[in-house]
Short mmCIF file of C-alpha atoms in Angstrom, two decimals:
data_model
loop_
_atom_site.label_atom_id
_atom_site.label_comp_id
_atom_site.label_asym_id
_atom_site.label_seq_id
_atom_site.Cartn_x
_atom_site.Cartn_y
_atom_site.Cartn_z
CA UNK A 37 38.51 10.20 -10.97
CA UNK A 38 38.09 13.82 -10.58
CA UNK A 39 38.33 13.74 -6.55
CA UNK A 40 40.07 11.66 -4.21
CA UNK A 41 38.72 8.36 -3.10
CA UNK A 42 37.12 8.48 0.40
CA UNK A 43 36.35 5.52 2.60
CA UNK A 44 32.91 4.32 2.15
CA UNK A 45 30.67 4.95 5.51
CA UNK A 46 27.49 3.04 4.52
CA UNK A 47 26.68 -0.17 3.69
CA UNK A 48 23.63 -2.40 2.74
CA UNK A 49 23.61 -5.83 3.90
CA UNK A 50 21.26 -8.11 2.04
CA UNK A 51 21.57 -11.27 4.89
CA UNK A 52 19.08 -13.32 2.76
CA UNK A 53 16.94 -13.25 0.00
CA UNK A 54 14.56 -15.52 1.74
CA UNK A 55 10.88 -13.79 2.23
CA UNK A 56 7.64 -14.60 3.66
CA UNK A 57 6.12 -11.88 0.98
CA UNK A 58 6.33 -11.80 -2.51
CA UNK A 59 5.79 -8.11 -3.74
CA UNK A 60 5.89 -7.40 -7.46
CA UNK A 61 7.97 -4.35 -7.00
CA UNK A 62 10.77 -6.06 -5.29
CA UNK A 63 14.08 -4.60 -6.00
CA UNK A 64 16.38 -7.80 -5.99
CA UNK A 65 17.36 -9.37 -8.86
CA UNK A 66 15.09 -11.91 -10.93
CA UNK A 67 17.44 -15.03 -9.97
CA UNK A 68 17.05 -15.13 -6.27
CA UNK A 69 19.61 -16.79 -4.03
CA UNK A 70 18.56 -20.01 -1.92
CA UNK A 71 19.63 -20.39 1.78
CA UNK A 72 22.52 -22.51 0.76
CA UNK A 73 24.11 -19.74 -1.03
CA UNK A 74 24.26 -17.18 1.98
CA UNK A 75 27.14 -16.18 3.92
CA UNK A 76 27.95 -17.89 7.46
CA UNK A 77 27.87 -15.95 10.62
CA UNK A 78 31.45 -15.82 10.88
CA UNK A 79 31.89 -14.64 7.38
CA UNK A 80 29.21 -11.98 7.72
CA UNK A 81 31.20 -11.08 10.88
CA UNK A 82 34.57 -10.97 9.29
CA UNK A 83 32.96 -8.66 6.35
CA UNK A 84 31.50 -6.23 9.24
CA UNK A 85 34.81 -5.99 10.97
CA UNK A 86 36.62 -5.29 7.42
CA UNK A 87 33.56 -2.82 6.53
CA UNK A 88 34.31 -0.87 10.10
CA UNK A 89 38.18 -0.77 9.83
CA UNK A 90 37.29 0.63 6.03
CA UNK A 91 35.47 3.36 7.69
CA UNK A 92 31.70 2.18 7.55
CA UNK A 93 29.77 3.81 10.36
CA UNK A 94 26.05 2.74 9.71
CA UNK A 95 24.92 -0.95 8.35
CA UNK A 96 21.59 -1.41 6.69
CA UNK A 97 20.72 -5.03 7.43
CA UNK A 98 17.91 -6.15 4.59
CA UNK A 99 17.05 -9.11 2.39
CA UNK A 100 14.71 -10.52 1.61
CA UNK A 101 13.63 -10.67 5.27
CA UNK A 102 16.59 -10.49 7.65
CA UNK A 103 14.62 -11.85 10.56
CA UNK A 104 14.86 -15.39 8.89
CA UNK A 105 18.60 -15.16 9.75
CA UNK A 106 18.56 -17.11 13.18
CA UNK A 107 22.13 -15.46 13.89
CA UNK A 108 20.71 -12.17 13.65
CA UNK A 109 21.02 -10.96 17.09
CA UNK A 110 24.89 -12.16 16.70
CA UNK A 111 25.34 -10.36 13.72
CA UNK A 112 23.93 -7.09 15.28
CA UNK A 113 25.88 -7.68 18.53
CA UNK A 114 28.95 -7.89 16.34
CA UNK A 115 28.38 -4.47 14.68
CA UNK A 116 27.18 -2.95 18.05
CA UNK A 117 30.72 -3.94 19.52
CA UNK A 118 32.23 -1.89 16.78
CA UNK A 119 30.24 0.98 17.69
CA UNK A 120 28.60 0.78 14.10
CA UNK A 121 25.01 2.10 13.52
CA UNK A 122 22.71 -0.72 12.61
CA UNK A 123 19.34 -0.21 10.88
CA UNK A 124 16.87 -3.36 10.54
CA UNK A 125 14.92 -3.12 7.36
CA UNK A 126 11.99 -5.85 7.87
CA UNK A 127 8.62 -6.76 6.59
CA UNK A 128 7.74 -7.26 10.02
CA UNK A 129 6.23 -10.72 9.54
CA UNK A 130 6.72 -13.74 11.33
CA UNK A 131 9.04 -12.30 14.06
CA UNK A 132 8.74 -14.60 17.24
CA UNK A 133 7.62 -13.36 20.77
CA UNK A 134 10.61 -11.68 22.31
CA UNK A 135 12.81 -11.23 19.43
CA UNK A 136 12.31 -7.67 18.99
CA UNK A 137 13.28 -7.34 22.26
CA UNK A 138 16.49 -9.45 21.80
CA UNK A 139 17.37 -7.12 18.69
CA UNK A 140 17.40 -4.01 21.08
CA UNK A 141 19.54 -5.94 23.95
CA UNK A 142 21.90 -6.99 21.06
CA UNK A 143 22.21 -3.03 20.15
CA UNK A 144 20.18 -2.68 17.32
CA UNK A 145 19.63 1.23 16.51
CA UNK A 146 16.68 1.65 14.72
CA UNK A 147 13.80 -0.37 12.80
CA UNK A 148 12.37 0.15 9.15
CA UNK A 149 9.45 -1.45 8.78
CA UNK A 150 7.89 -1.83 5.46
CA UNK A 151 3.96 -1.40 4.74
CA UNK A 152 2.54 -2.21 1.08
CA UNK A 153 -0.57 -0.57 1.87
CA UNK A 154 -2.17 1.68 4.36
CA UNK A 155 -5.32 -0.34 4.21
CA UNK A 156 -5.34 -4.02 5.33
CA UNK A 157 -6.65 -5.58 1.75
CA UNK A 158 -3.85 -3.87 -0.16
CA UNK A 159 -1.02 -4.78 2.07
CA UNK A 160 -2.25 -8.17 2.00
CA UNK A 161 -2.56 -8.19 -1.73
CA UNK A 162 0.24 -6.62 -2.91
CA UNK A 163 2.63 -8.95 -0.34
CA UNK A 164 0.50 -12.13 -1.44
CA UNK A 165 0.02 -13.04 2.20
CA UNK A 166 -3.19 -12.81 4.25
CA UNK A 167 -3.25 -11.12 7.60
CA UNK A 168 0.31 -9.35 6.97
CA UNK A 169 -1.14 -5.81 7.66
CA UNK A 170 -2.13 -6.46 11.22
CA UNK A 171 1.21 -8.37 12.04
CA UNK A 172 3.20 -5.69 10.64
CA UNK A 173 1.26 -3.08 12.96
CA UNK A 174 2.00 -5.45 16.01
CA UNK A 175 5.39 -5.24 14.88
CA UNK A 176 5.50 -1.69 15.05
CA UNK A 177 4.12 -1.62 18.63
CA UNK A 178 6.79 -4.13 19.73
CA UNK A 179 9.27 -1.94 18.03
CA UNK A 180 8.14 0.85 19.96
CA UNK A 181 7.79 -0.60 23.30
CA UNK A 182 11.33 -2.05 23.18
CA UNK A 183 12.60 1.54 22.77
CA UNK A 184 13.58 1.26 19.27
CA UNK A 185 13.07 4.51 16.77
CA UNK A 186 10.98 3.52 13.90
CA UNK A 187 10.99 4.10 10.31
CA UNK A 188 7.70 3.27 8.06
CA UNK A 189 8.43 2.94 4.54
CA UNK A 190 5.91 3.00 1.94
CA UNK A 191 6.70 1.81 -1.63
CA UNK A 192 4.33 3.76 -3.88
CA UNK A 193 3.03 2.31 -6.95
CA UNK A 194 -0.33 2.77 -8.78
CA UNK A 195 -1.95 0.50 -6.44
CA UNK A 196 -1.39 2.24 -3.04
CA UNK A 197 -0.67 5.97 -4.41
CA UNK A 198 -4.25 7.19 -3.16
CA UNK A 199 -3.41 5.92 -0.02
CA UNK A 200 -0.61 8.18 0.77
CA UNK A 201 -2.64 10.53 3.30
CA UNK A 202 -3.72 7.28 5.08
CA UNK A 203 0.24 6.16 5.39
CA UNK A 204 0.92 9.67 6.89
CA UNK A 205 -1.93 9.03 9.52
CA UNK A 206 -0.88 5.62 10.23
CA UNK A 207 3.09 6.32 10.77
CA UNK A 208 1.97 9.35 13.10
CA UNK A 209 -0.27 6.86 15.10
CA UNK A 210 2.41 4.23 15.33
CA UNK A 211 4.92 6.69 16.71
CA UNK A 212 7.12 6.77 14.10
CA UNK A 213 9.97 9.04 13.83
CA UNK A 214 10.52 8.77 10.04
CA UNK A 215 7.97 7.98 7.18
CA UNK A 216 9.65 7.38 3.88
CA UNK A 217 7.16 7.96 0.74
CA UNK A 218 9.35 6.09 -1.84
CA UNK A 219 8.13 6.02 -5.35
CA UNK A 220 8.70 2.29 -6.80
CA UNK A 221 12.06 2.43 -8.86
CA UNK A 222 12.01 0.03 -11.91
CA UNK A 223 14.62 -2.35 -11.45
CA UNK A 224 14.38 -6.41 -10.55
CA UNK A 225 11.02 -7.29 -10.12
CA UNK A 226 9.65 -3.87 -10.34
CA UNK A 227 10.71 -3.71 -13.87
CA UNK A 228 9.14 -6.79 -14.89
CA UNK A 229 5.94 -5.75 -13.55
CA UNK A 230 6.41 -1.89 -14.54
CA UNK A 231 3.20 -2.19 -16.46
CA UNK A 232 1.36 -3.25 -13.55
CA UNK A 233 2.56 -0.69 -11.17
CA UNK A 234 3.19 2.72 -12.87
CA UNK A 235 0.94 5.03 -11.60
CA UNK A 236 -0.70 8.04 -13.80
CA UNK A 237 0.87 11.58 -13.77
CA UNK A 238 -1.86 13.23 -12.25
CA UNK A 239 -1.69 11.02 -9.29
CA UNK A 240 1.86 11.44 -8.76
CA UNK A 241 1.26 15.15 -8.83
CA UNK A 242 -1.44 14.87 -6.14
CA UNK A 243 1.24 12.71 -4.03
CA UNK A 244 3.57 15.53 -4.18
CA UNK A 245 1.25 18.10 -2.81
CA UNK A 246 -0.04 15.95 0.04
CA UNK A 247 3.54 15.35 1.25
CA UNK A 248 4.60 19.05 0.88
CA UNK A 249 1.66 19.85 2.72
CA UNK A 250 1.95 16.99 5.27
CA UNK A 251 5.71 17.86 6.08
CA UNK A 252 4.67 21.56 7.02
CA UNK A 253 1.88 20.23 9.33
CA UNK A 254 4.11 17.58 11.02
CA UNK A 255 7.24 19.39 11.48
CA UNK A 256 8.96 18.61 14.98
CA UNK A 257 6.56 15.49 15.06
CA UNK A 258 7.86 13.46 12.09
CA UNK A 259 10.24 13.45 9.09
CA UNK A 260 8.79 12.85 6.03
CA UNK A 261 11.30 11.67 3.07
CA UNK A 262 10.15 11.56 -0.33
CA UNK A 263 11.76 9.70 -3.24
CA UNK A 264 9.93 11.01 -6.59
CA UNK A 265 9.67 8.50 -9.35
CA UNK A 266 12.44 8.62 -11.79
CA UNK A 267 10.62 8.27 -14.79
CA UNK A 268 8.77 11.14 -14.39
CA UNK A 269 11.45 13.59 -13.35
CA UNK A 270 13.68 15.98 -15.35
CA UNK A 271 16.68 15.77 -13.46
CA UNK A 272 18.09 12.09 -11.96
CA UNK A 273 19.04 11.28 -8.30
CA UNK A 274 22.64 10.33 -7.61
CA UNK A 275 22.79 6.66 -7.43
CA UNK A 276 23.64 5.39 -3.91
CA UNK A 277 25.09 9.22 -3.55
CA UNK A 278 27.41 8.61 -6.68
CA UNK A 279 28.47 5.51 -8.20
CA UNK A 280 30.98 3.60 -5.41
CA UNK A 281 31.51 7.27 -3.95
CA UNK A 282 30.40 6.42 0.14
CA UNK A 283 28.35 3.52 -0.14
CA UNK A 284 28.02 -0.27 -1.10
CA UNK A 285 26.00 -3.18 -0.70
CA UNK A 286 26.81 -6.86 -0.33
CA UNK A 287 24.55 -9.51 -1.51
CA UNK A 288 23.68 -12.84 0.23
CA UNK A 289 26.20 -14.67 -1.39
CA UNK A 290 29.30 -12.21 -0.68
CA UNK A 291 29.08 -10.49 -3.83
CA UNK A 292 29.85 -6.60 -3.46
CA UNK A 293 28.35 -4.26 -5.74
CA UNK A 294 27.91 -0.30 -5.62
CA UNK A 295 24.48 -0.47 -6.17
CA UNK A 296 21.33 -2.60 -5.89
CA UNK A 297 20.78 -3.39 -9.51
CA UNK A 298 24.59 -3.40 -10.50
CA UNK A 299 24.62 -6.85 -11.43
CA UNK A 300 22.42 -5.57 -15.02
CA UNK A 301 25.44 -4.07 -16.29
CA UNK A 302 26.84 -7.30 -18.55
CA UNK A 303 30.14 -5.59 -19.14
CA UNK A 304 31.04 -5.77 -15.42
CA UNK A 305 32.35 -8.58 -13.30
CA UNK A 306 31.70 -8.12 -9.67
CA UNK A 307 33.87 -9.78 -6.80
CA UNK A 308 32.99 -11.81 -3.82
CA UNK A 309 34.29 -11.15 -0.03
CA UNK A 310 37.14 -13.52 0.81
CA UNK A 311 38.09 -13.63 -2.74
CA UNK A 312 39.57 -10.40 -2.17
CA UNK A 313 39.45 -8.19 1.22
CA UNK A 314 36.87 -5.34 1.36
CA UNK A 315 39.40 -2.82 1.04
CA UNK A 316 40.77 -4.00 -2.05
CA UNK A 317 37.66 -4.59 -3.65
CA UNK A 318 36.33 -0.67 -2.86
CA UNK A 319 39.76 0.77 -4.16
CA UNK A 320 40.88 -1.30 -6.71
CA UNK A 321 38.11 -3.36 -8.33
CA UNK A 322 37.50 -2.47 -12.08
CA UNK A 323 33.79 -2.55 -11.74
CA UNK A 324 33.76 0.02 -8.57
CA UNK A 325 36.07 2.26 -10.48
CA UNK A 326 34.11 2.09 -13.91
CA UNK A 327 31.93 5.05 -12.98
CA UNK A 328 33.58 6.73 -10.18
CA UNK A 329 33.87 10.19 -10.37
CA UNK A 330 33.40 12.28 -13.55
CA UNK A 331 36.05 11.06 -16.09
CA UNK A 332 34.17 8.39 -17.25
CA UNK A 333 31.11 10.77 -18.28
CA UNK A 334 30.41 11.11 -21.98
CA UNK A 335 28.69 14.71 -23.40
CA UNK A 336 26.57 16.20 -22.12
CA UNK A 337 27.19 15.11 -18.69
CA UNK A 338 31.32 15.64 -18.72
CA UNK A 339 30.46 19.64 -19.11
CA UNK A 340 27.51 19.76 -17.20
CA UNK A 341 27.04 22.17 -13.89
CA UNK A 342 25.52 19.27 -12.39
CA UNK A 343 28.05 16.47 -12.79
CA UNK A 344 29.00 16.60 -9.11
CA UNK A 345 25.67 17.07 -8.04
CA UNK A 346 23.94 13.93 -9.42
CA UNK A 347 26.91 12.10 -10.48
CA UNK A 348 25.54 10.96 -13.89
CA UNK A 349 22.23 9.55 -12.29
CA UNK A 350 21.52 5.60 -12.37
CA UNK A 351 23.74 3.64 -14.51
CA UNK A 352 21.65 1.06 -14.50
CA UNK A 353 18.82 3.00 -15.61
CA UNK A 354 20.96 4.11 -18.56
CA UNK A 355 21.60 0.43 -19.49
CA UNK A 356 18.10 -0.65 -19.33
CA UNK A 357 16.70 2.29 -21.13
CA UNK A 358 19.68 3.71 -23.42
CA UNK A 359 21.50 0.16 -23.79
CA UNK A 360 24.95 1.91 -22.73
CA UNK A 361 25.82 1.97 -19.00
CA UNK A 362 27.84 5.07 -19.58
CA UNK A 363 25.02 6.95 -21.30
CA UNK A 364 23.34 10.15 -19.79
CA UNK A 365 21.08 9.01 -17.54
CA UNK A 366 17.80 9.15 -19.67
CA UNK A 367 15.47 10.75 -17.17
CA UNK A 368 17.58 13.84 -17.60
CA UNK A 369 16.44 16.31 -19.55
CA UNK A 370 19.57 16.85 -20.99
CA UNK A 371 19.90 13.30 -22.55
CA UNK A 372 19.66 12.93 -26.20
CA UNK A 373 17.06 10.48 -25.64
CA UNK A 374 14.95 12.07 -22.60
CA UNK A 375 12.02 11.72 -25.21
CA UNK A 376 12.26 8.03 -24.91
CA UNK A 377 10.80 8.49 -21.31
CA UNK A 378 7.53 9.87 -22.37
CA UNK A 379 7.16 7.14 -25.00
CA UNK A 380 8.14 4.56 -22.22
CA UNK A 381 5.59 6.28 -19.89
CA UNK A 382 2.92 6.34 -22.67
CA UNK A 383 3.51 2.67 -23.54
CA UNK A 384 3.01 1.58 -19.96
CA UNK A 385 -0.55 3.63 -19.83
CA UNK A 386 -1.64 1.82 -22.77
CA UNK A 387 -0.51 -1.46 -21.70
CA UNK A 388 -2.14 -0.82 -18.48
CA UNK A 389 -5.40 -0.26 -20.07
CA UNK A 390 -5.31 -3.90 -21.32
CA UNK A 391 -4.62 -5.44 -17.99
CA UNK A 392 -8.12 -6.57 -16.16
CA UNK A 393 -9.25 -5.31 -12.74
CA UNK A 394 -7.36 -8.34 -11.31
CA UNK A 395 -4.06 -7.12 -12.69
CA UNK A 396 -1.46 -10.00 -13.16
CA UNK A 397 1.77 -9.44 -11.02
CA UNK A 398 4.73 -11.36 -11.42
CA UNK A 399 5.13 -12.02 -7.89
CA UNK A 400 8.49 -12.30 -6.11
CA UNK A 401 9.40 -15.98 -5.19
CA UNK A 402 12.78 -18.11 -4.87
CA UNK A 403 13.25 -20.74 -6.99
CA UNK A 404 10.30 -19.76 -9.87
CA UNK A 405 8.74 -16.76 -11.65
CA UNK A 406 5.12 -17.14 -10.74
CA UNK A 407 2.47 -15.02 -12.54
CA UNK A 408 -0.81 -14.90 -10.29
CA UNK A 409 -3.83 -13.01 -10.54
#
């Protein structure tokens, strides 16, 4: 490695793959884990204790839908007792009366609420769940009433990109401190739905202008984070801040990963918590060390002035598009196959033209991959 190994400061804990929604842009793997594969309460608490000892300062509790875990209050309390900052990432559907207040009482620091659309019809259709929009609005109100800071997360794709101004207005009206305009990245279910999801370039350009203007207008009122779409970029983003550089994630069955889609790289074997300690996995796992730092890099990455800015970009994207996880991320303009991105965008645009007005999504569902109109 080109730099000393530092302790991780962040962790994404996917407590479950169960979810009341079936979003076609979901980044979870196509093979979702059932409840009987999930770690039990004590194992999660042991894992969190080891993560804290390792240096982790913040844990994002996610899924699936983490509020489906009946022990969520206990998990939050365990992290809070160790002084760890906790962020609950939720779809905001089906949360029982009084439970958000219980999360706050247990020590939850922040709630991040996803909206599939700024309009009720969009939210309900994308999540394949009727009445979900109003339930999300109620969750936002309850979170603010409980004194929890609120982030609204807006995953952006073809079917809601024109609603970006409405997302901004909605987030302000709900008293959110932060809005994340996050263009969908094509992994997991989103990759399977790429033809139905990818926006037109003109819409992406309009979106960027709208976000820039809103950031200026709302300075001091609400922060807006903007995650642009990789396929239309000229330089890649650092994956998770760099492969196994300062953060990691854990799947519902305890598999420890450097990033969300790492298991799509077939040459790597990822270890489960309890089979080894978290410290051993972070320090010595061959999979974690595979793309750390810069020594693994091929040209042009190895001699590039950006090598310690983007840390080679996304290894999973390189695997999916270049067929080689060690290749330069194809979205980078310096990649020898960067032109392939334009071809993929054009192929997707032409494929989208053949999809009917009632585009078929492959909805996210445990136990089945179901194509619904």
